[in-house]
XYZ file of C-alpha atoms in Angstrom:
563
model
C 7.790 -23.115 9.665
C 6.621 -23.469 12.953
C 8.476 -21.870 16.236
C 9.388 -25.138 17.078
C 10.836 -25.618 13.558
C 12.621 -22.480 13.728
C 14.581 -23.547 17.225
C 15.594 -27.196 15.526
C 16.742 -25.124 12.514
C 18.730 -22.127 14.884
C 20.822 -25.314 16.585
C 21.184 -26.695 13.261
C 22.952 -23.902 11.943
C 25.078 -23.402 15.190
C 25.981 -26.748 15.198
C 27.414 -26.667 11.612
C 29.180 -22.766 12.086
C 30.953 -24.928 15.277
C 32.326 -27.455 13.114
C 33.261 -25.177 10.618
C 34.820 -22.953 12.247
C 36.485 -24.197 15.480
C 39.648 -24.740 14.142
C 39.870 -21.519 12.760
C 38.465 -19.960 16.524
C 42.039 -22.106 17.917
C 43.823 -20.492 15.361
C 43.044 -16.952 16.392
C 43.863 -17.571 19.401
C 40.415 -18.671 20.570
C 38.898 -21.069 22.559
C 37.401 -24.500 20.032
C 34.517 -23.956 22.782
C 33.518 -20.837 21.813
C 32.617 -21.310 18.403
C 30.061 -23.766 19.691
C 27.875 -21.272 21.734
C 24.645 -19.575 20.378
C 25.409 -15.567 19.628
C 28.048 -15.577 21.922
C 29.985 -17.212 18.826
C 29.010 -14.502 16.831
C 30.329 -12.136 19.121
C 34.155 -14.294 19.136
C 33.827 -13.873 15.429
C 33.235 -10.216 15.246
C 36.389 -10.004 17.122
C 38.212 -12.084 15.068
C 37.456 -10.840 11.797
C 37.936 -7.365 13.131
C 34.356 -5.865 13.069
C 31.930 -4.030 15.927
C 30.457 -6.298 18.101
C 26.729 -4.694 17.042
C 27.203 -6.651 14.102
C 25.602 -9.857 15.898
C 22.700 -7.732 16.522
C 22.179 -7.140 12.919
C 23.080 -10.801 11.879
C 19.495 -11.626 13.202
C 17.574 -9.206 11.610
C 16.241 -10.522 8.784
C 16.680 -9.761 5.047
C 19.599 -7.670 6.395
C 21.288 -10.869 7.314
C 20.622 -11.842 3.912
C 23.277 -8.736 3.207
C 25.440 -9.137 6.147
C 26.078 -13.154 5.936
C 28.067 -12.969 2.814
C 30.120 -10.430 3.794
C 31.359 -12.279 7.440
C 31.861 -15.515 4.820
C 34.237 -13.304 3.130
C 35.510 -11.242 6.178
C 36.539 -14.976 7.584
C 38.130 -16.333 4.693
C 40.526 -12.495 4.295
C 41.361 -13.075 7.999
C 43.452 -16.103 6.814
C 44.920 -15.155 3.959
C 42.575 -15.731 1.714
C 41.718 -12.635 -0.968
C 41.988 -14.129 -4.040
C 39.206 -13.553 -6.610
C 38.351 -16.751 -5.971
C 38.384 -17.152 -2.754
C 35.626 -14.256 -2.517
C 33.661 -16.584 -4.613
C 33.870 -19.294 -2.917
C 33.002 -18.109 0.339
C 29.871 -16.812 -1.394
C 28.334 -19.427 -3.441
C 28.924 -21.992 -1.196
C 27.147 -20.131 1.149
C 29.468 -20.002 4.266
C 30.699 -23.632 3.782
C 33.893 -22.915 2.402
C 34.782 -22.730 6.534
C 34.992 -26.581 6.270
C 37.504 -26.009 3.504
C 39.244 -23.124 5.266
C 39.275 -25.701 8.308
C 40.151 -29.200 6.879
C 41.683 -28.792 3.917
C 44.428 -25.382 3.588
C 47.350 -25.525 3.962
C 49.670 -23.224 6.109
C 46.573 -21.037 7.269
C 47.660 -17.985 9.487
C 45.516 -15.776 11.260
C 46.247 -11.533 10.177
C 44.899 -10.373 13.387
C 45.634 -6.317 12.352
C 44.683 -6.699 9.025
C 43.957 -3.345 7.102
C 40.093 -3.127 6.541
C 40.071 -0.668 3.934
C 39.226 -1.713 0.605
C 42.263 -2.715 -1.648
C 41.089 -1.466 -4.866
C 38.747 1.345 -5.931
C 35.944 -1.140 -7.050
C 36.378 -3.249 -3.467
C 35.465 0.667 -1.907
C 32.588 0.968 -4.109
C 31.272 -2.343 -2.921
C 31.333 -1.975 0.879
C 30.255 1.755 0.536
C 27.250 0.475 -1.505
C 26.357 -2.577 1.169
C 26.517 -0.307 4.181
C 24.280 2.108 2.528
C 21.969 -0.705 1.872
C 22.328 -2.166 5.052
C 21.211 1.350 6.671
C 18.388 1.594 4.215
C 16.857 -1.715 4.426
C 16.863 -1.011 8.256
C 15.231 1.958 8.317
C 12.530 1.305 5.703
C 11.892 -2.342 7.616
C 11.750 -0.846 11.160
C 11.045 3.050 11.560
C 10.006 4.781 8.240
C 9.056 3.339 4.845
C 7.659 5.624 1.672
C 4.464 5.252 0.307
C 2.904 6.679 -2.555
C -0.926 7.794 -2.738
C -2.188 5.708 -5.681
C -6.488 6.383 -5.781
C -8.709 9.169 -4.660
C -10.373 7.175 -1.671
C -8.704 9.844 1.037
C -9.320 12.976 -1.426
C -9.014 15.934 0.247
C -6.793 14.822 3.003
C -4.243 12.660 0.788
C -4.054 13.449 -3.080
C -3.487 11.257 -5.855
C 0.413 11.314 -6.609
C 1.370 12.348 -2.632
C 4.303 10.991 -1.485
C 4.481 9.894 2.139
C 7.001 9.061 4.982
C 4.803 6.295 7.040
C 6.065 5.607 10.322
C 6.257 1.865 11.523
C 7.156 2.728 15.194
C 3.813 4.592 16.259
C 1.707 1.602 16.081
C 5.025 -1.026 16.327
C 6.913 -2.190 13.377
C 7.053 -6.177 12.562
C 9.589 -7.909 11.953
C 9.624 -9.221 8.598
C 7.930 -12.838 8.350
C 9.502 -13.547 4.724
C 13.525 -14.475 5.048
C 14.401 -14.277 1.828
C 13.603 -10.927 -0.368
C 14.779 -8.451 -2.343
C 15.983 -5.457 0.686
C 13.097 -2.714 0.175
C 11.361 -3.966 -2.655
C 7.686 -5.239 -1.561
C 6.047 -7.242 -4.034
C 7.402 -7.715 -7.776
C 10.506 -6.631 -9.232
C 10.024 -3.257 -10.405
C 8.864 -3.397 -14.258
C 8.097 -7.273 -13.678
C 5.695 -9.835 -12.563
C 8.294 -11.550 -10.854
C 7.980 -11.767 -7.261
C 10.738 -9.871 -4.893
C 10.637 -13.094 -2.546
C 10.598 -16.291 -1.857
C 7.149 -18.078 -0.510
C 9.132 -20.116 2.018
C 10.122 -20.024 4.995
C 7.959 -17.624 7.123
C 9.230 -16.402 10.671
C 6.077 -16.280 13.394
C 4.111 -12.751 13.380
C 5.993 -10.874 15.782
C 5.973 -6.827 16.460
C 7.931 -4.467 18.294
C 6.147 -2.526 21.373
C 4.122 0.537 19.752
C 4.223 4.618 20.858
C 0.837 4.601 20.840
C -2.799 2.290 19.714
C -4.456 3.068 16.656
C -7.378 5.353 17.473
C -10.589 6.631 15.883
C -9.969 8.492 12.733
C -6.365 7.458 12.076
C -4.754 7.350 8.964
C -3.482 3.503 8.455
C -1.231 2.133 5.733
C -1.791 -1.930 6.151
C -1.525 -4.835 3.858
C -5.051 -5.884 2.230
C -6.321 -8.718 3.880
C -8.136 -10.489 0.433
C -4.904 -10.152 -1.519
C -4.845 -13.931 -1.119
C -8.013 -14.306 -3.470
C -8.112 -15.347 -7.204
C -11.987 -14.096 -7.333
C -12.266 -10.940 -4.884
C -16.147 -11.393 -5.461
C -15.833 -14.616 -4.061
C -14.171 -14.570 -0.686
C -14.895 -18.368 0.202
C -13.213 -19.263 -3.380
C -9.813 -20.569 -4.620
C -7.161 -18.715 -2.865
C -3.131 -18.126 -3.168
C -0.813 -18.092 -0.953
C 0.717 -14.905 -0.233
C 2.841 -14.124 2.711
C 1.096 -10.933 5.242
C 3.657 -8.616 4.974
C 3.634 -9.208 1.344
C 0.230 -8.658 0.592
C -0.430 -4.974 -1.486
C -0.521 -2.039 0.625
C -3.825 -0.061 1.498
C -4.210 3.274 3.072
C -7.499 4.140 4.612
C -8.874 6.005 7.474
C -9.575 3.474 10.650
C -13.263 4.395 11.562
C -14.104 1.298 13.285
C -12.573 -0.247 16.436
C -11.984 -3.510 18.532
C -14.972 -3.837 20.374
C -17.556 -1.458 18.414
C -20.507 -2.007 17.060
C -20.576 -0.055 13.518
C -22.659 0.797 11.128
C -23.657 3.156 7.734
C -26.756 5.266 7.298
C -26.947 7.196 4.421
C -23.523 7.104 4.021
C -22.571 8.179 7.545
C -21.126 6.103 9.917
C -22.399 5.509 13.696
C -20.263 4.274 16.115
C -22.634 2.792 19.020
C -25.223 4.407 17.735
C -23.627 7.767 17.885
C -22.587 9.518 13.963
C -18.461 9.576 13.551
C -16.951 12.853 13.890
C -14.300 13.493 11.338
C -11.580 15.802 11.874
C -11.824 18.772 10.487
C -9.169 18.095 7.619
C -11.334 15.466 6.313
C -13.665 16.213 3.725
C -16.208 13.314 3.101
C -17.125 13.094 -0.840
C -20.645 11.283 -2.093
C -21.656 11.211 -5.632
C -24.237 13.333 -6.992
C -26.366 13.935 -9.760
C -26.848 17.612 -11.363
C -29.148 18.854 -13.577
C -28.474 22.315 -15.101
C -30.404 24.729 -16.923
C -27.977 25.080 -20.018
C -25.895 22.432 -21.020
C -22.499 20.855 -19.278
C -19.426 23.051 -19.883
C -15.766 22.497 -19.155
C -16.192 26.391 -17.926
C -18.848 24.831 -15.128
C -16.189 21.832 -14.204
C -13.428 24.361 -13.560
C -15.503 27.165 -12.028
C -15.639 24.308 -8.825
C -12.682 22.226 -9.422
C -14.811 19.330 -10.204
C -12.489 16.390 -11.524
C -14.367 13.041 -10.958
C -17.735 12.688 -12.894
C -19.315 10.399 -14.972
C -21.915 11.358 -18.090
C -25.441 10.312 -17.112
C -26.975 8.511 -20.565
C -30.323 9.287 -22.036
C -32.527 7.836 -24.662
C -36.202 9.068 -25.685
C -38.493 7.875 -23.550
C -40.838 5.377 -25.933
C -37.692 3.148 -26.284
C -36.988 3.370 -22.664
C -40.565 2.135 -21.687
C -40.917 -0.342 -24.360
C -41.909 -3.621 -22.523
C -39.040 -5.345 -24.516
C -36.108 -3.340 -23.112
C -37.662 -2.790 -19.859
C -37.757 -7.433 -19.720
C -34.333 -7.263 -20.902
C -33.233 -4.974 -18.193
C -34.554 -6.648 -15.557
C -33.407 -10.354 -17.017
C -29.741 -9.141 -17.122
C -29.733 -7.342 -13.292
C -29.323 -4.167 -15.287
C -29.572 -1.305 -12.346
C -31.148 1.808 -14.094
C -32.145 4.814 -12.189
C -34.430 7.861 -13.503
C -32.338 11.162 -13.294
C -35.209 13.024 -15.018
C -38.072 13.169 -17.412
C -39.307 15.569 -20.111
C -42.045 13.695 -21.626
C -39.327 13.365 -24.682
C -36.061 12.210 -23.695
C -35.681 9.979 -20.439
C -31.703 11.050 -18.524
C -30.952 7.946 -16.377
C -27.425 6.892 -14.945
C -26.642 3.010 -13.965
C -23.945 -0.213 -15.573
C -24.974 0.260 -18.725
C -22.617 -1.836 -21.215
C -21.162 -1.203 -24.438
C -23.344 -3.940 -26.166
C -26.300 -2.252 -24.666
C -25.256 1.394 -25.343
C -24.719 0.408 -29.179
C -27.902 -1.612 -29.697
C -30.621 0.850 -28.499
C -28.283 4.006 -29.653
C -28.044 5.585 -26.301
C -26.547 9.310 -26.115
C -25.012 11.011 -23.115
C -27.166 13.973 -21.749
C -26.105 17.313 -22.406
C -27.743 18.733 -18.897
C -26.757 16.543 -16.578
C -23.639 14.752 -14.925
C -22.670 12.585 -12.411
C -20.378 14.486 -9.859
C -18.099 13.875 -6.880
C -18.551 16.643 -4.137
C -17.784 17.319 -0.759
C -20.787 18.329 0.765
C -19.491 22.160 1.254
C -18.962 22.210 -2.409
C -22.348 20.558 -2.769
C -23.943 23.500 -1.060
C -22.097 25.950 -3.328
C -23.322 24.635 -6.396
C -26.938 24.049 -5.670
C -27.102 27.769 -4.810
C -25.849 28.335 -8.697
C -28.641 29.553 -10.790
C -28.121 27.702 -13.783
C -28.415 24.535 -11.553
C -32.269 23.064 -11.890
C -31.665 20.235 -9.061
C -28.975 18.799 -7.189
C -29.390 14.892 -5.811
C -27.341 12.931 -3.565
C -26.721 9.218 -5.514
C -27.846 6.735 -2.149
C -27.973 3.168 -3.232
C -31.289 1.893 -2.361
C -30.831 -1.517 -3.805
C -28.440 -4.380 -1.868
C -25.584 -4.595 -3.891
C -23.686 -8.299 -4.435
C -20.009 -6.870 -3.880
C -20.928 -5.929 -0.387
C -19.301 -7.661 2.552
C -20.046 -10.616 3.620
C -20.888 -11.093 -0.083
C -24.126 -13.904 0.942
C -28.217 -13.218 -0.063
C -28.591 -12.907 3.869
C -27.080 -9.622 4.161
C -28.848 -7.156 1.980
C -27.235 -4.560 2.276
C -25.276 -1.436 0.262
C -22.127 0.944 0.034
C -24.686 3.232 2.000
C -26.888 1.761 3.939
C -24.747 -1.249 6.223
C -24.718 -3.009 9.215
C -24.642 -2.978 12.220
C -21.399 -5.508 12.314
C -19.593 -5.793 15.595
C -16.209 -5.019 15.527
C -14.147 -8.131 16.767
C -11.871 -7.600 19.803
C -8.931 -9.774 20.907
C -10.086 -12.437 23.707
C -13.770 -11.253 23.556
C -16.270 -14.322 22.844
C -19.704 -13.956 20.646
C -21.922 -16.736 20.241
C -22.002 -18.357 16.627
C -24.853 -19.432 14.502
C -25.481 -19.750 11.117
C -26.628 -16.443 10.651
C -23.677 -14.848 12.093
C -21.157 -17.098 10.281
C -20.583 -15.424 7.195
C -19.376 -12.532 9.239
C -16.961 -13.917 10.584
C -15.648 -16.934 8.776
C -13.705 -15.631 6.714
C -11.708 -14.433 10.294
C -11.873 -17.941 11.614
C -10.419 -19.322 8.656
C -7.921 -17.587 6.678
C -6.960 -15.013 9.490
C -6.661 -17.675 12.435
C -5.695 -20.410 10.912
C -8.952 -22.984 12.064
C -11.178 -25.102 9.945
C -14.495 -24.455 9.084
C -17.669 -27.207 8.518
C -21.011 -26.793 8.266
C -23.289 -29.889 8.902
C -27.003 -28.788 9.196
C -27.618 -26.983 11.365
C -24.218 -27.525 13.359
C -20.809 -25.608 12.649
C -17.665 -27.534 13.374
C -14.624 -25.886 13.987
C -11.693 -28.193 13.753
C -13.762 -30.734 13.494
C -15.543 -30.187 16.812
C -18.830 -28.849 17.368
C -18.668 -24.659 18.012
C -21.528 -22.549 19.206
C -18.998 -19.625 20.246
C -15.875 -18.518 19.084
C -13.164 -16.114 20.824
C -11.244 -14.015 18.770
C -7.032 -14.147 19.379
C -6.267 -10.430 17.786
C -8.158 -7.309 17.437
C -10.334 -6.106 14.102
C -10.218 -2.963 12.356
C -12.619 -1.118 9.948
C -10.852 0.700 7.508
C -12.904 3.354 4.981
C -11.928 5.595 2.528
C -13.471 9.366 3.014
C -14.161 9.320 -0.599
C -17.288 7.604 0.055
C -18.389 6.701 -3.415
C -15.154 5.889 -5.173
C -13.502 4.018 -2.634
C -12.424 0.206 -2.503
C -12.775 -0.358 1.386
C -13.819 -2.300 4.638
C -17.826 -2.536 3.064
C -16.377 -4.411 0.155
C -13.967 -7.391 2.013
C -14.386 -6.893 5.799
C -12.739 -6.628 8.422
C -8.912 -5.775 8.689
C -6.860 -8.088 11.166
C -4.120 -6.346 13.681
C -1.079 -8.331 12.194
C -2.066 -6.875 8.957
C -1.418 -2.919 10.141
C 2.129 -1.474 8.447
C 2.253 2.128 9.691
C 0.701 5.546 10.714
C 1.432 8.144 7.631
C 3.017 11.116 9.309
C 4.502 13.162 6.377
C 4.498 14.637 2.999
C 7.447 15.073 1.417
C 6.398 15.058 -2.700
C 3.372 15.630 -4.249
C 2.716 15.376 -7.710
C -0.474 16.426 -10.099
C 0.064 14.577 -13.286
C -2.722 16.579 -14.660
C -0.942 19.908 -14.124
C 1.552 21.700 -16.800
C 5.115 22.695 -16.049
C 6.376 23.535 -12.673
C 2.478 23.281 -11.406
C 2.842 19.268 -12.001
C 4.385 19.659 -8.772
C 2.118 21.274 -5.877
C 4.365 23.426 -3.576
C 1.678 23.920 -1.109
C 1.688 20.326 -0.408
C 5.480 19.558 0.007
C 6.870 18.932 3.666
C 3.514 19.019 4.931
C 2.187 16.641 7.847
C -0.777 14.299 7.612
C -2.397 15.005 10.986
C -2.946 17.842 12.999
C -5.594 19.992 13.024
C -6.510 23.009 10.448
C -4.786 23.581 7.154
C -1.576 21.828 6.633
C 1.621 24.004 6.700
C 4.534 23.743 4.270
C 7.719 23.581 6.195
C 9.508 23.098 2.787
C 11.068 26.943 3.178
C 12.205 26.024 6.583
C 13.659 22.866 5.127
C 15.891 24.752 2.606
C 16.989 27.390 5.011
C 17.943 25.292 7.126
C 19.942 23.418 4.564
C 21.424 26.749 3.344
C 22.536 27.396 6.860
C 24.479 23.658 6.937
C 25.699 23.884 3.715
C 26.995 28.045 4.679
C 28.364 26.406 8.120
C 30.530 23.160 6.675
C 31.923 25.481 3.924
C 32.790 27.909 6.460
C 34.469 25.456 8.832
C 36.287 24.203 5.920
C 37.757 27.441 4.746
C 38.599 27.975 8.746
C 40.946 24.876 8.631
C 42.866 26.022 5.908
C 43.556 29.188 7.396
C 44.566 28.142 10.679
């Protein structure tokens, strides 16, 4: 719905809550006016039903109205008399309209105006203490603070695999929600279930709330993934669904690109304007590499550097491997082989090998070498190891098909990329054909235009385009894990509207690999996500100061009796 839309529907909906309820207004001893006046009859009806006036505030906050609107359709119908079992029902699944009933059709209605609030029964105390805890909850986790849990490895180093997270909404401004109707702090699917937690339609306008502070270079960003919308992600000009923003999945990635810059990758570093990206000193970039060792690959050599992400590197003697055959069928399937080494015997090579392959030509894995992710300091360690013959970085060489923008123009790879410029809000670039696949996809699905191409010309809304200004700022979002990391080089840019929160906090963190009490890493609990050398555990604090709450309530209590 459009904001024009949304106005016709607000005086809708005012107009029928008048007519429902001015009688009812008169019979509290209100004026009929009153129940006729945007919010301010919302406020009359919080007095009349006996509740805060801050209760209008939170009767406009969506999917918390979706919590609060059945309980004022009850609240209204008690303040008359009406508590019966099924007059609670009533009110709700007719959605407020039992008013009209309430107003036209009782009989002897009176107004309680001091009527007891507390819940008559044990079950009716239940009840409200559960929807006021929800209330609070869905509040918080829409507006200031929502958890997050660390699903891949593409931040290793700085956020593990199983962390749990506190990520604040208020640093870079928290939107309000665009889908009405959902399940309160459930994002996508019912929890065990396909089933989606909302409902498609209708969508509020993209609004948010003024930020603490912009997103700068380096951040930590949770934000919804902008080709969540595509059936085929290898095809981002493809068949699409429809999927509201802010219920897209959630990504977290490190924001290494800004409005405005011109980025690009080089050997898997990234330059900012020509200058390399400084990384703060908690983050440890990771590349792939490929090590060759004098004796053969032991679980002993893994654990001696805490290596957990490698692949086996495949070998096969080397008159197959040359045989004019296999080398045509490689290169008539797109097969991408590379030599890892040679011994006049047996050739060790690594690339996407599949299973029909690997069973047809009877391909082993090497017992020398392996495919390993390193940070570079660990790198260093290793190749000073004497049982290690050679230690390689993996650099693609070759462009690479799932590499943003995805078109045979761009040849480029996860490691070699660029230079893109970073789109910023009201800047203008000139458009051409070469430069459209760039930023179509931005045009289109992100800013709601139409796209046509008619020789040489490109049409935008049907009219003829040779520049195009952009109406919200563009992020590029990485992961530091530079070889195992689904990110910006793979679907592009990452709009403004799309940004959820800053990550600020560690409160779990849990190794599913580990045994025991060590599943859970103590180290790691109550820890922040920024700053600047190694994080600090303030989990001790946390429980002393717990201790001391728990000591001073106890002790207050005890006081009362006495006195």
């Amino acid at each position: 719905m459009s904001g024009n839309q949304w106005i016709i529907f607000f005086f809708i909906i005012q107009l029928l809550h008048g007519l429902a309820t001015w009688k009812l207004y008169i019979k509290a001893g209100r004026k009929a006016w009153e129940a006729f006046v945007p919010v301010y009859n919302a406020v009359i009806l919080m007095k009349i039903i006996n509740r805060p006036w801050w209760w209008t505030i939170l009767l406009f906050l969506p999917i918390v109205n979706l919590i609060l609107f059945p309980v004022v359709w009850v609240e209204t119908a008690r303040s008359f008399n009406k508590n019966s079992t099924q007059d609670t029902f009533l009110a709700i699944v007719l959605l407020g309209f039992y008013n009209f009933y309430l107003s036209y059709g009782a009989k002897d209605l009176k107004y309680r105006e001091n009527r007891s609030l507390h819940p008559l029964t044990e079950l009716g105390d239940w009840v409200s203490s559960i929807l006021f805890a929800v209330v609070a909850a869905t509040i918080v986790h829409t507006y200031f603070i929502q958890p997050f849990v660390i699903p891949t490895s593409s931040l290793e180093k700085t956020l593990l695999v199983g962390d749990f997270l506190f990520v604040s909404k208020v640093n870079y401004g928290a939107r309000t929600p665009q889908t009405t109707v959902a399940v309160p702090m459930i994002h996508d699917a019912v929890p065990g279930t396909t089933v989606p937690s909302y409902i498609k339609k209708p969508q509020l306008p993209y609004f948010r709330l003024p930020a603490l502070e912009e997103i700068e270079r380096n951040d930590i960003v949770v934000f919804n993934w902008p080709v969540d919308t595509l059936v085929d992600i290898n095809n981002p000009y493809g068949e699409v669904r429809y999927k509201p923003v802010d219920k897209k999945t959630n990504y977290v990635k490190r924001c290494v690109g800004l409005p405005g810059d011109s980025l690009s990758i080089k050997e898997g570093y990234v330059y900012i304007n020509g200058k390399k990206n400084e990384l703060p000193d908690r983050a440890k970039l990771q590349f792939f590499y490929t090590v060759i060792l004098k004796n053969n690959v032991s679980q002993e050599f893994l654990d001696q550097y805490g290596i957990t992400e490698y692949t086996r590197v495949f070998q096969l003697k080397k008159s197959i491997f040359e045989n004019e055959k296999i080398q045509q069928y490689i290169k008539a399937n797109g097969i991408n082989l590379t030599v890892v080494s040679d011994d006049g015997d047996m050739v060790a090579f690594k690339g996407n090998v599949s299973q029909d392959m690997y069973d047809k030509l009877k391909i082993n894995f090497s017992d020398k070498a392996l495919n390993i992710n390193l940070t570079e300091e660990l790198a260093t360690k290793i190749k000073s190891n004497p049982n290690v013959v050679s230690l390689k970085k993996d650099l693609s060489t070759q462009p690479e098909n799932d590499i943003f923008p995805r078109t045979p123009e761009y040849s480029w790879n996860k490691d070699e990329f660029g230079p893109i410029y970073i789109p910023q809000a009201g800047k203008t670039v000139d458009l051409n054909l070469e430069v459209l696949p760039l930023y179509k996809r931005i045009i289109t699905a992100y800013e709601g235009n139409t796209v046509d191409v008619k020789g040489n010309q490109i049409l935008i809304n049907g009219e003829v385009a040779n520049t195009y200004t952009f109406k919200q700022d563009y992020y590029w979002m990485m992961g530091d894990n530079r070889h195992n990391s689904q990110d910006a080089r793979m679907w592009g840019y990452v709009p403004f509207d799309h940004v959820v929160g800053k990550p600020v906090f560690v409160w779990m963190s849990w190794d599913s690999n580990g045994k025991g009490l060590d599943k859970i890493r103590w180290s790691r609990l109550f820890t922040t996500v920024g700053g600047e050398g190694k994080p600090t555990s303030y989990f001790i604090p946390f429980l002393v100061v717990l201790a001391g709450i728990f000591a001073f309530n106890k002790f207050r209590k005890r006081k009362k009796k006495t006195a």
